[in-house]
PDB file of C-alpha atoms in Angstrom:
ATOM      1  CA  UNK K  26     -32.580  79.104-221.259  1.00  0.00           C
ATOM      2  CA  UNK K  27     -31.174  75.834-222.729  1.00  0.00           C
ATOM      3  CA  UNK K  28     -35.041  75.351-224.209  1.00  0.00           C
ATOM      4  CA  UNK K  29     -33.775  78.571-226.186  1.00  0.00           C
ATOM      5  CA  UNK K  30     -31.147  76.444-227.811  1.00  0.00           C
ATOM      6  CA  UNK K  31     -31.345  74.576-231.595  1.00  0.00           C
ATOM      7  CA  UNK K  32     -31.600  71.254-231.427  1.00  0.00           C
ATOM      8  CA  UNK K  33     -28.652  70.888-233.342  1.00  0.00           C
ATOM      9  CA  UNK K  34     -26.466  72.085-230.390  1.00  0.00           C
ATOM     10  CA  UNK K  35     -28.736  70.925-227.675  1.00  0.00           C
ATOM     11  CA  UNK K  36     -26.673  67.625-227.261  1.00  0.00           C
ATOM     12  CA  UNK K  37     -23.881  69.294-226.582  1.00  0.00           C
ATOM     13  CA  UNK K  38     -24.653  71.465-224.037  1.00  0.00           C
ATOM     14  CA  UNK K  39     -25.499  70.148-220.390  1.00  0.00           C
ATOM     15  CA  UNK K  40     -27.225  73.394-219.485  1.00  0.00           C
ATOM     16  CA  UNK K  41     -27.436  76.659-220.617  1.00  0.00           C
ATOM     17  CA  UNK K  42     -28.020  79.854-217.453  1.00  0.00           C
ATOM     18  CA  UNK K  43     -28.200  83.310-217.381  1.00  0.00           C
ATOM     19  CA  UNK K  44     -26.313  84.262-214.050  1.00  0.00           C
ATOM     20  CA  UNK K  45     -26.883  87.113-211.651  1.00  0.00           C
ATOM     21  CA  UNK K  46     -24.724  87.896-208.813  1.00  0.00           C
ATOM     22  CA  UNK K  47     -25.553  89.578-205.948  1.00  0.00           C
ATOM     23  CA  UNK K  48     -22.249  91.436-204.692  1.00  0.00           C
ATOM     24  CA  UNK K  49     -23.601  91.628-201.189  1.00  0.00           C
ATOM     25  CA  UNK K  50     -23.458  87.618-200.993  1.00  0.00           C
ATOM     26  CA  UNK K  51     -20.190  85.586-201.855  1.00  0.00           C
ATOM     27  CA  UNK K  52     -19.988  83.531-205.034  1.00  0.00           C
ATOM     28  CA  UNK K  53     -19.707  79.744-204.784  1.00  0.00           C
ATOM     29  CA  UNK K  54     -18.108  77.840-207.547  1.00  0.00           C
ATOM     30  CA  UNK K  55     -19.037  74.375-206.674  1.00  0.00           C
ATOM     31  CA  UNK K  56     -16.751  71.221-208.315  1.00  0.00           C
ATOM     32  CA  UNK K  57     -17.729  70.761-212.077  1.00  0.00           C
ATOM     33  CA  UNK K  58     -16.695  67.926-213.665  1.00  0.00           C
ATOM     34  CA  UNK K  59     -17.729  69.778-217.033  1.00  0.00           C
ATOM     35  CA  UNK K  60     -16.280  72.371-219.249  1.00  0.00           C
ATOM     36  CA  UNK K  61     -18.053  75.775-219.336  1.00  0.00           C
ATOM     37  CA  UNK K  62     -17.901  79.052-221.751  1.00  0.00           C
ATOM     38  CA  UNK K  63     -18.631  82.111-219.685  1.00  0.00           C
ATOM     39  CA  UNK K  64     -19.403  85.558-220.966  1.00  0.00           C
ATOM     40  CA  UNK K  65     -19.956  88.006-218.455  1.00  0.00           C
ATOM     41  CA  UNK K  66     -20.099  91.700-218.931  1.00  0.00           C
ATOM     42  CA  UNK K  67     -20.447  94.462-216.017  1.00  0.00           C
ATOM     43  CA  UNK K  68     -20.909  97.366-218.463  1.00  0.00           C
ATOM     44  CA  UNK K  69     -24.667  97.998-219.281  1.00  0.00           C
ATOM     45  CA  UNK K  70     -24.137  97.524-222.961  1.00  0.00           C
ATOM     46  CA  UNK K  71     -22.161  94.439-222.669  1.00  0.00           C
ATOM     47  CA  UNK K  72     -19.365  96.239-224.796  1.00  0.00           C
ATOM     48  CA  UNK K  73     -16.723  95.471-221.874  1.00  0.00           C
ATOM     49  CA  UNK K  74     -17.531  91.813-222.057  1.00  0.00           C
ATOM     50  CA  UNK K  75     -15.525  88.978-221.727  1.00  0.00           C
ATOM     51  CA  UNK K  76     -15.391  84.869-223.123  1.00  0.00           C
ATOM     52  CA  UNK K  77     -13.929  82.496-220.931  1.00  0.00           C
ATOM     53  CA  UNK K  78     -13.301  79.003-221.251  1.00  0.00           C
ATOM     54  CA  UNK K  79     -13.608  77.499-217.089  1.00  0.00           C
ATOM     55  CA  UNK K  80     -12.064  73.926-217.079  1.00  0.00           C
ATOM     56  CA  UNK K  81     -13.246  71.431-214.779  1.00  0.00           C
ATOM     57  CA  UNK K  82     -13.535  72.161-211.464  1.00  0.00           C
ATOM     58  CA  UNK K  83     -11.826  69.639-208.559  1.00  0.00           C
ATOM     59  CA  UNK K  84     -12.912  71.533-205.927  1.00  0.00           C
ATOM     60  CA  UNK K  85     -15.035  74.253-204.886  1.00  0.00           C
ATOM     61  CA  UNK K  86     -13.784  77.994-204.477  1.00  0.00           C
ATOM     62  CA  UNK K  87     -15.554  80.839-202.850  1.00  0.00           C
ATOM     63  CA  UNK K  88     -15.238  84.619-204.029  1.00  0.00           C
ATOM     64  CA  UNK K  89     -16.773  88.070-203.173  1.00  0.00           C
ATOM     65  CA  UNK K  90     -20.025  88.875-204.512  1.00  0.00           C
ATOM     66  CA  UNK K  91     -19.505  91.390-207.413  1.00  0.00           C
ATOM     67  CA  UNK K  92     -21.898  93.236-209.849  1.00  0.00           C
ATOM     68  CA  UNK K  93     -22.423  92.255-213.460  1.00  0.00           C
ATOM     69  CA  UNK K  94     -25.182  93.465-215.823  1.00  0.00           C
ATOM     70  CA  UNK K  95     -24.824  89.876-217.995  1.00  0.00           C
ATOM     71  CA  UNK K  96     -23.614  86.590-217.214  1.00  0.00           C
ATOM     72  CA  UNK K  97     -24.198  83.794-219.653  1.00  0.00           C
ATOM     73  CA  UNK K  98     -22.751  80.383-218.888  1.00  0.00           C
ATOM     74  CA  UNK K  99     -23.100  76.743-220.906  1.00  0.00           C
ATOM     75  CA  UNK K 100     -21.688  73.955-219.527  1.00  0.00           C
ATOM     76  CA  UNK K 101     -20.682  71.690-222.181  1.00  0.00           C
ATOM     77  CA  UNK K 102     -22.109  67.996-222.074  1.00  0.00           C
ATOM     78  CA  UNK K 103     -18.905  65.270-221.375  1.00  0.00           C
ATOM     79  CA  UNK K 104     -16.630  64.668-224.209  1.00  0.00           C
ATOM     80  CA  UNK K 105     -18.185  67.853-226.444  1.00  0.00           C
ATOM     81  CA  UNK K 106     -15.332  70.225-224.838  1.00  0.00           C
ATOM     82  CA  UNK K 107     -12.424  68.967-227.093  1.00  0.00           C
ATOM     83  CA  UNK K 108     -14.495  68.797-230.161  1.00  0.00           C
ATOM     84  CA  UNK K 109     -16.021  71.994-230.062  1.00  0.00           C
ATOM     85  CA  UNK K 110     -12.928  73.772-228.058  1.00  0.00           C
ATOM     86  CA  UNK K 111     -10.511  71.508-230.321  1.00  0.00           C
ATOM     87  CA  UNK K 112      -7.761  71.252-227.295  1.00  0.00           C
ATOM     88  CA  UNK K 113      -7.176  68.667-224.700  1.00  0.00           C
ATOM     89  CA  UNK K 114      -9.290  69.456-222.021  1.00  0.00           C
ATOM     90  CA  UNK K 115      -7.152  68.120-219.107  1.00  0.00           C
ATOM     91  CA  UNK K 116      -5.280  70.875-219.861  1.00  0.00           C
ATOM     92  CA  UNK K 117      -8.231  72.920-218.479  1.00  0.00           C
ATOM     93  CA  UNK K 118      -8.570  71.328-215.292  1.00  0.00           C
ATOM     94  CA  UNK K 119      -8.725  74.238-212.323  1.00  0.00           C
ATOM     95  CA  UNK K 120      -7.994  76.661-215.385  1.00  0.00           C
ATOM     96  CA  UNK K 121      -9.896  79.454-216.288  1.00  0.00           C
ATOM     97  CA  UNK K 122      -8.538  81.079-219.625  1.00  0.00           C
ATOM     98  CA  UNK K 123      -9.603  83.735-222.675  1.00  0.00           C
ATOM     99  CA  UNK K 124     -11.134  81.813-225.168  1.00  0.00           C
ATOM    100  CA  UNK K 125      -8.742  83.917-227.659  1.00  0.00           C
ATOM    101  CA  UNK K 126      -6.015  82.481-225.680  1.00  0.00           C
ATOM    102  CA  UNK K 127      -7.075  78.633-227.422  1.00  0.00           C
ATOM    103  CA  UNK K 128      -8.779  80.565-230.097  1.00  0.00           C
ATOM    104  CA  UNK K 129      -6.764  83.376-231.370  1.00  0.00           C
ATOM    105  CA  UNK K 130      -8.464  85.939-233.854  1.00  0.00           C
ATOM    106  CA  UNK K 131     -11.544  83.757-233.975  1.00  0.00           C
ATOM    107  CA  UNK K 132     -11.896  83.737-230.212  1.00  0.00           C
ATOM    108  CA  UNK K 133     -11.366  88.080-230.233  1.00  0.00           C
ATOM    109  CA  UNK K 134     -13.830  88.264-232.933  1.00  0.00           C
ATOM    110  CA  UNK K 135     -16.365  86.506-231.073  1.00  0.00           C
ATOM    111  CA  UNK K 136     -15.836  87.754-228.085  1.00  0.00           C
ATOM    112  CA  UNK K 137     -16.140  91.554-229.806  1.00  0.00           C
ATOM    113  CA  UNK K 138     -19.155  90.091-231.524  1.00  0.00           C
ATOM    114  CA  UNK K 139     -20.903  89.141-228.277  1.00  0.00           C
ATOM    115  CA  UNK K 140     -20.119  92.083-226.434  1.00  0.00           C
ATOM    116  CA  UNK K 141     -22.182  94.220-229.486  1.00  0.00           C
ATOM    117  CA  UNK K 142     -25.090  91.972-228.836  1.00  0.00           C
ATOM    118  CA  UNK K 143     -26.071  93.875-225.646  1.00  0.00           C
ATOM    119  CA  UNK K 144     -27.244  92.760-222.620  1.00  0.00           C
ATOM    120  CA  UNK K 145     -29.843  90.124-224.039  1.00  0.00           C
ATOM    121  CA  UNK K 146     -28.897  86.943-223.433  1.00  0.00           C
ATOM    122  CA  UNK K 147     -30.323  85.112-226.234  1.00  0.00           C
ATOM    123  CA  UNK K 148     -28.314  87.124-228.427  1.00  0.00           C
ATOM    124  CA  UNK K 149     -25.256  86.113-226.757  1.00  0.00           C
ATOM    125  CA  UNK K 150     -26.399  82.207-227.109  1.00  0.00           C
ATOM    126  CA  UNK K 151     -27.195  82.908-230.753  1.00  0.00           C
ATOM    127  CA  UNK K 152     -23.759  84.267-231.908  1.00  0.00           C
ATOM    128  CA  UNK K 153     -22.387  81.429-230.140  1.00  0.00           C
ATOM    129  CA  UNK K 154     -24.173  78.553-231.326  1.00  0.00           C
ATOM    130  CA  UNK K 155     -23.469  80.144-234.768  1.00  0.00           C
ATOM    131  CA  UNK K 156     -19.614  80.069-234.056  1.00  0.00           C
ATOM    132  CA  UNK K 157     -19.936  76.529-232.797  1.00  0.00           C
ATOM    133  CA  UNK K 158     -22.076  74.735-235.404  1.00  0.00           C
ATOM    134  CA  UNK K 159     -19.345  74.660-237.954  1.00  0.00           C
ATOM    135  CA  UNK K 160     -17.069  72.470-235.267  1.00  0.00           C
ATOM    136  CA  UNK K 161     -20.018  70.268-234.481  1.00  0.00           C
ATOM    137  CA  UNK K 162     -20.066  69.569-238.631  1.00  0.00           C
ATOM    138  CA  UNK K 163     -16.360  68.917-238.866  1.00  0.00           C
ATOM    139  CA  UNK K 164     -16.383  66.100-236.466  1.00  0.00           C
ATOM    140  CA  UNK K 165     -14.874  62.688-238.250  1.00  0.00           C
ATOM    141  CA  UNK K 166     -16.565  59.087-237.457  1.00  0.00           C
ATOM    142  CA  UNK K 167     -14.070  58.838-234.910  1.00  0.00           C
ATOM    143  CA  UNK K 168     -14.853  61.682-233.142  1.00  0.00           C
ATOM    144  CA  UNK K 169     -18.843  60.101-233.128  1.00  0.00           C
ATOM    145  CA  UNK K 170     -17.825  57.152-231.999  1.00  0.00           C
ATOM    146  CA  UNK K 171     -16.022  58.569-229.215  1.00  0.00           C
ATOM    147  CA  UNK K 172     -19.014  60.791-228.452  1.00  0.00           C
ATOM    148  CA  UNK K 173     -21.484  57.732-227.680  1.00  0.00           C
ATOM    149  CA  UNK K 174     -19.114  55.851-225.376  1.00  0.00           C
ATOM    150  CA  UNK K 175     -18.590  59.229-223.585  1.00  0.00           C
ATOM    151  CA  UNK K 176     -21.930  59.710-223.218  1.00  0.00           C
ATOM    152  CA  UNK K 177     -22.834  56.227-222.316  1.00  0.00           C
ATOM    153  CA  UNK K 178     -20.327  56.389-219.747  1.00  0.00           C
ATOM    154  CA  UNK K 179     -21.155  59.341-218.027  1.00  0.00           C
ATOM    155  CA  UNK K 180     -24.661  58.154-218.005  1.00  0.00           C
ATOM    156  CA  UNK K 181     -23.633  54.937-216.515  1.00  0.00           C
ATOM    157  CA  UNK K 182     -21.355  57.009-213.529  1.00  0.00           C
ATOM    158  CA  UNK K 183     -24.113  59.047-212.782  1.00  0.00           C
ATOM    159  CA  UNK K 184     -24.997  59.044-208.718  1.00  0.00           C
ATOM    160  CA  UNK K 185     -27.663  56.340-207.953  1.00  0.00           C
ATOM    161  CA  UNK K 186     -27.688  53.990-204.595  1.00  0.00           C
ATOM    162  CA  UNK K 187     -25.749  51.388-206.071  1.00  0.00           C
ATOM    163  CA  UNK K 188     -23.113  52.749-207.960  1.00  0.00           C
ATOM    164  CA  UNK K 189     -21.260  50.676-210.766  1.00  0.00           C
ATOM    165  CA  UNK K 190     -17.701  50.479-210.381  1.00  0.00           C
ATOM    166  CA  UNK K 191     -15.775  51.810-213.415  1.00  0.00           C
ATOM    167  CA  UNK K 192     -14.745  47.894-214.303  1.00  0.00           C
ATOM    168  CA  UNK K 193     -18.243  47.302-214.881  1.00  0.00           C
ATOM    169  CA  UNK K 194     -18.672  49.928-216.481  1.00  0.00           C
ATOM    170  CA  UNK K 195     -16.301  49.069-218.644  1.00  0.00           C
ATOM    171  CA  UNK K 196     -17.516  45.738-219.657  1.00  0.00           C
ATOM    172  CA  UNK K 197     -21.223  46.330-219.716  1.00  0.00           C
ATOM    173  CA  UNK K 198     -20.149  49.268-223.001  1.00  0.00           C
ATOM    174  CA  UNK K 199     -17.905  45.867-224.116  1.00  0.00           C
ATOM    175  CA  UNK K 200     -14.747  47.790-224.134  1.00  0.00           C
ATOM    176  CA  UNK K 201     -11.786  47.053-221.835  1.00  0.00           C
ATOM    177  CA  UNK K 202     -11.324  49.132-219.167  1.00  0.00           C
ATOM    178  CA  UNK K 203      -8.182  50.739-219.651  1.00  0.00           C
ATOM    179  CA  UNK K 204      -9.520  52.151-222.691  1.00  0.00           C
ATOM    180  CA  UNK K 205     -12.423  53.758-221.162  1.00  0.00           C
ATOM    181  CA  UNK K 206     -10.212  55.363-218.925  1.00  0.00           C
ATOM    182  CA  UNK K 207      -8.230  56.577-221.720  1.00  0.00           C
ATOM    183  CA  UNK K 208     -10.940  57.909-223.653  1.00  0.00           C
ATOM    184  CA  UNK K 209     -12.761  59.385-220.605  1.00  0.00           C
ATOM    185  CA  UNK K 210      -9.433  61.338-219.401  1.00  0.00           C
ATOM    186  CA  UNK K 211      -8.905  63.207-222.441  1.00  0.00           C
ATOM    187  CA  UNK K 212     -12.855  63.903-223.398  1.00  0.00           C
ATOM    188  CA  UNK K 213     -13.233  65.218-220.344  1.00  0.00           C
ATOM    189  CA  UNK K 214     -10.468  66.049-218.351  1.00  0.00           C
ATOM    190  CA  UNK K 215     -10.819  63.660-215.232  1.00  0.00           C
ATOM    191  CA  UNK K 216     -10.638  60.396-214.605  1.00  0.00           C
ATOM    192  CA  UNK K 217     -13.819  58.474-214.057  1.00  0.00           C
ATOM    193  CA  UNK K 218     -13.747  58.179-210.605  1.00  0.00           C
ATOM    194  CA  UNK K 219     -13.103  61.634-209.935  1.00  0.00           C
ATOM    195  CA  UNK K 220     -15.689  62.523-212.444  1.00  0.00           C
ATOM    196  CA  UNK K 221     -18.753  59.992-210.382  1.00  0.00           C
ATOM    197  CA  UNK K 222     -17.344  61.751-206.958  1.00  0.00           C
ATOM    198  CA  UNK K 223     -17.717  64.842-208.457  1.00  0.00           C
ATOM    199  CA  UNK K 224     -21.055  64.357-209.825  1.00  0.00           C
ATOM    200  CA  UNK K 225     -22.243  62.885-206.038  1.00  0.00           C
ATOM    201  CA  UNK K 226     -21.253  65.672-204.241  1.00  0.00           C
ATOM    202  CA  UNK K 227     -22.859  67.724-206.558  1.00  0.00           C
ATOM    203  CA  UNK K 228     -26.024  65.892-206.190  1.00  0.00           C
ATOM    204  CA  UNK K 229     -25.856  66.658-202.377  1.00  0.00           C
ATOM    205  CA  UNK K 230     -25.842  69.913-203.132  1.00  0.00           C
ATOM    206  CA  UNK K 231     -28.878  69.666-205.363  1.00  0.00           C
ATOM    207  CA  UNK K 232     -31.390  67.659-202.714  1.00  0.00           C
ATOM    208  CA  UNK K 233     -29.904  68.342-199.408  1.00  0.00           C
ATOM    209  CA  UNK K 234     -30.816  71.777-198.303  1.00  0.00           C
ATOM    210  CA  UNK K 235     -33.242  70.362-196.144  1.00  0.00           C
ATOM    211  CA  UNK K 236     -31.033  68.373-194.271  1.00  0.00           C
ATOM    212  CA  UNK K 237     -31.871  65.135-195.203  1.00  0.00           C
ATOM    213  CA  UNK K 238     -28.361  63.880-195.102  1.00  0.00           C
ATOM    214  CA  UNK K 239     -28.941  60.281-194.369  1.00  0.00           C
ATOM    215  CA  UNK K 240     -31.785  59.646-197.043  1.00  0.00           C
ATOM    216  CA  UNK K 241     -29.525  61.972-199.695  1.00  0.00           C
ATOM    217  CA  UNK K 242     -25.970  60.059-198.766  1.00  0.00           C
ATOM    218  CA  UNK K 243     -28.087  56.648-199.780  1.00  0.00           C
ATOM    219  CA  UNK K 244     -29.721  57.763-202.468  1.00  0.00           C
ATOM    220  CA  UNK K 245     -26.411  58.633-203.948  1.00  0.00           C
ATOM    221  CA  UNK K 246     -24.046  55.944-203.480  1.00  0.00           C
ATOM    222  CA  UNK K 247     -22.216  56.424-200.604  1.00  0.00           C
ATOM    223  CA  UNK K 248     -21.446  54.188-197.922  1.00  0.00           C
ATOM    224  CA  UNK K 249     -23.463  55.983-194.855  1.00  0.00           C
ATOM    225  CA  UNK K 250     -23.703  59.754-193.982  1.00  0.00           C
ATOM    226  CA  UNK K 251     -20.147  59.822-192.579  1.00  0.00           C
ATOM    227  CA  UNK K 252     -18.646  59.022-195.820  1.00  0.00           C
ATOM    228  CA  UNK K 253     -21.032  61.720-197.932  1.00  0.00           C
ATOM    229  CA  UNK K 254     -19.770  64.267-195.239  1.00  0.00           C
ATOM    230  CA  UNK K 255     -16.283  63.523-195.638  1.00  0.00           C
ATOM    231  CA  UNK K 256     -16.440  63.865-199.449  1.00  0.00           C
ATOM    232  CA  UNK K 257     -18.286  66.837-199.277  1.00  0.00           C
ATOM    233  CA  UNK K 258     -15.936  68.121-196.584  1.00  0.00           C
ATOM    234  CA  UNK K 259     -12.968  67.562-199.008  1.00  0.00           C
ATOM    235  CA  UNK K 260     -14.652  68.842-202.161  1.00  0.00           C
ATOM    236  CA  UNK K 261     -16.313  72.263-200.807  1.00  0.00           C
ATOM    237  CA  UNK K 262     -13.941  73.043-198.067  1.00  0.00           C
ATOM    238  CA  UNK K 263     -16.613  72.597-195.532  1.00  0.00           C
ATOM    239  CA  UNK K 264     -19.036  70.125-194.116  1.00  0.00           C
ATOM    240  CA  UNK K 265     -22.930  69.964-195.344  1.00  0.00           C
ATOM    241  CA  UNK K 266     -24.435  71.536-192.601  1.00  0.00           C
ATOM    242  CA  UNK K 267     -21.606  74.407-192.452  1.00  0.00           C
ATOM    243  CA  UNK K 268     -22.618  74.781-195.764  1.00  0.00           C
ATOM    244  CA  UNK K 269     -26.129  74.809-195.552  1.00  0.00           C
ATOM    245  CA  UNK K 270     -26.598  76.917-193.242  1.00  0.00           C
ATOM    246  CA  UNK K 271     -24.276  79.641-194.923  1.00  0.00           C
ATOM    247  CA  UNK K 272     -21.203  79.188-192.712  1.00  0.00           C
ATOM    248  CA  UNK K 273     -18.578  79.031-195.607  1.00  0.00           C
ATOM    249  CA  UNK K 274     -15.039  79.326-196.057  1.00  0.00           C
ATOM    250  CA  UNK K 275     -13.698  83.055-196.339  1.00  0.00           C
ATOM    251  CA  UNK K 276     -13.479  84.312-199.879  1.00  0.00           C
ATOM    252  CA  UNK K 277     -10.817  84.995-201.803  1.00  0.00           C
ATOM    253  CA  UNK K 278      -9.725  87.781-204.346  1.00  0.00           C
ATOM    254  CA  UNK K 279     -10.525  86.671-208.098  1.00  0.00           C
ATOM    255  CA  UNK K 280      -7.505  86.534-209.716  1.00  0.00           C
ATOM    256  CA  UNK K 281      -6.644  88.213-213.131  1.00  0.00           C
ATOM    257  CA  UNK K 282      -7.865  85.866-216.095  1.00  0.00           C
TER     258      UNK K 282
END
């Protein structure tokens, strides 16, 4: 689906899904370091639909499986929450909240506006990029600026098998490191380091369903399989093979939005 999007927005969304639940199976939340917009709808013509903003994710949470006709979710690339969202997103952080709630009338009208689009999801991505290309526009030289060494950064923090530390970081995008921290806290929400564990343990979860622990914990930075297990212990609630081979932590009730 994110091939569906203009290229104008493209850059600013990290990927764009159409999600279908199956209420017979839990639902897994996994840790996120980014910011998503949900619109899900159980109604079969969407008109019961509803636009949430989901804030990073520290850790992962497990619900019962439920029944929706639509789901559309983009995940916003690091740094473009506050610009296109226009509040601080480590305000979001384990949040889940109405987009009318930041929003106000503009966030009710497009929430109304995507729940008379039915239950195609292109549609629903079309009415959004429209109510997002206006914010993209408005951004200052500032905000640009502040764009590139988020971007840069989160490139650079990405999981790899020698991971830089966030000093290096720092000096390699010739700023000083307190600043990047600065500027990487309030783009996105988390610190650097908790954004690079983040990202690792969800790159476990990507490439080790086979059970190639070893060869996956190297691959992504950490020191040896006993320290990838512990992470991913800490981060999903259970260890990878628990996890992989479906045994996971009891769900719990949603709670109201």
């Amino acid at each position: 689906m994110t091939s569906a999007m203009s290229p104008g927005l493209r850059p600013w969304i990290a990927g764009a899904s159409v999600i279908r639940p199956d209420e017979r199976r839990a639902l897994v939340h996994p840790p996120d370091a980014a910011t998503a917009l949900v619109f899900r709808a159980a109604a079969e013509d969407g008109r019961d639909g509803r636009l949430t903003v989901v804030g990073p994710r520290t850790r992962a949470s497990y619900f019962p499986g439920k029944r929706l006709r639509l789901c559309v979710r983009l995940r916003l690339s690091p740094g473009a929450a506050g610009v296109l969202l226009g509040v601080p997103v480590r305000a979001l952080v384990d949040r889940a909240v109405p987009l009318a709630d930041l929003w106000g009338a503009a966030g009710d009208r497009l929430e109304r506006d995507l729940g008379r689009a039915g239950p195609d999801p292109f549609r629903v991505l079309r009415r959004i990029e429209t109510e997002l290309a206006p914010r993209i526009a408005a951004r200052t030289t500032a905000d640009a600026g502040r764009d590139r060494l988020l971007r840069a950064a989160a490139r650079a923090l990405a999981p790899r098998p020698r991971s830089e530390p966030v000093a290096a970081v720092a000096r390699r995008l010739a700023v000083s490191e307190r600043h990047l921290r600065e500027v990487f806290t309030d783009g996105v929400g988390l610190s650097p380091k908790r954004f690079a564990r983040i990202e690792r343990v969800r790159t476990v979860l990507a490439h080790a369903g086979d059970g190639r622990f070893a060869q996956v914990a190297a691959l992504t930075g950490y020191y040896d399989q006993s320290h990838m297990t512990a992470d991913f212990h800490s981060l999903m609630g259970v260890p990878p093979g628990a996890f992989f081979s479906g045994r996971l932590p009891a769900p719990r009730p949603c709670q109201p939005v």
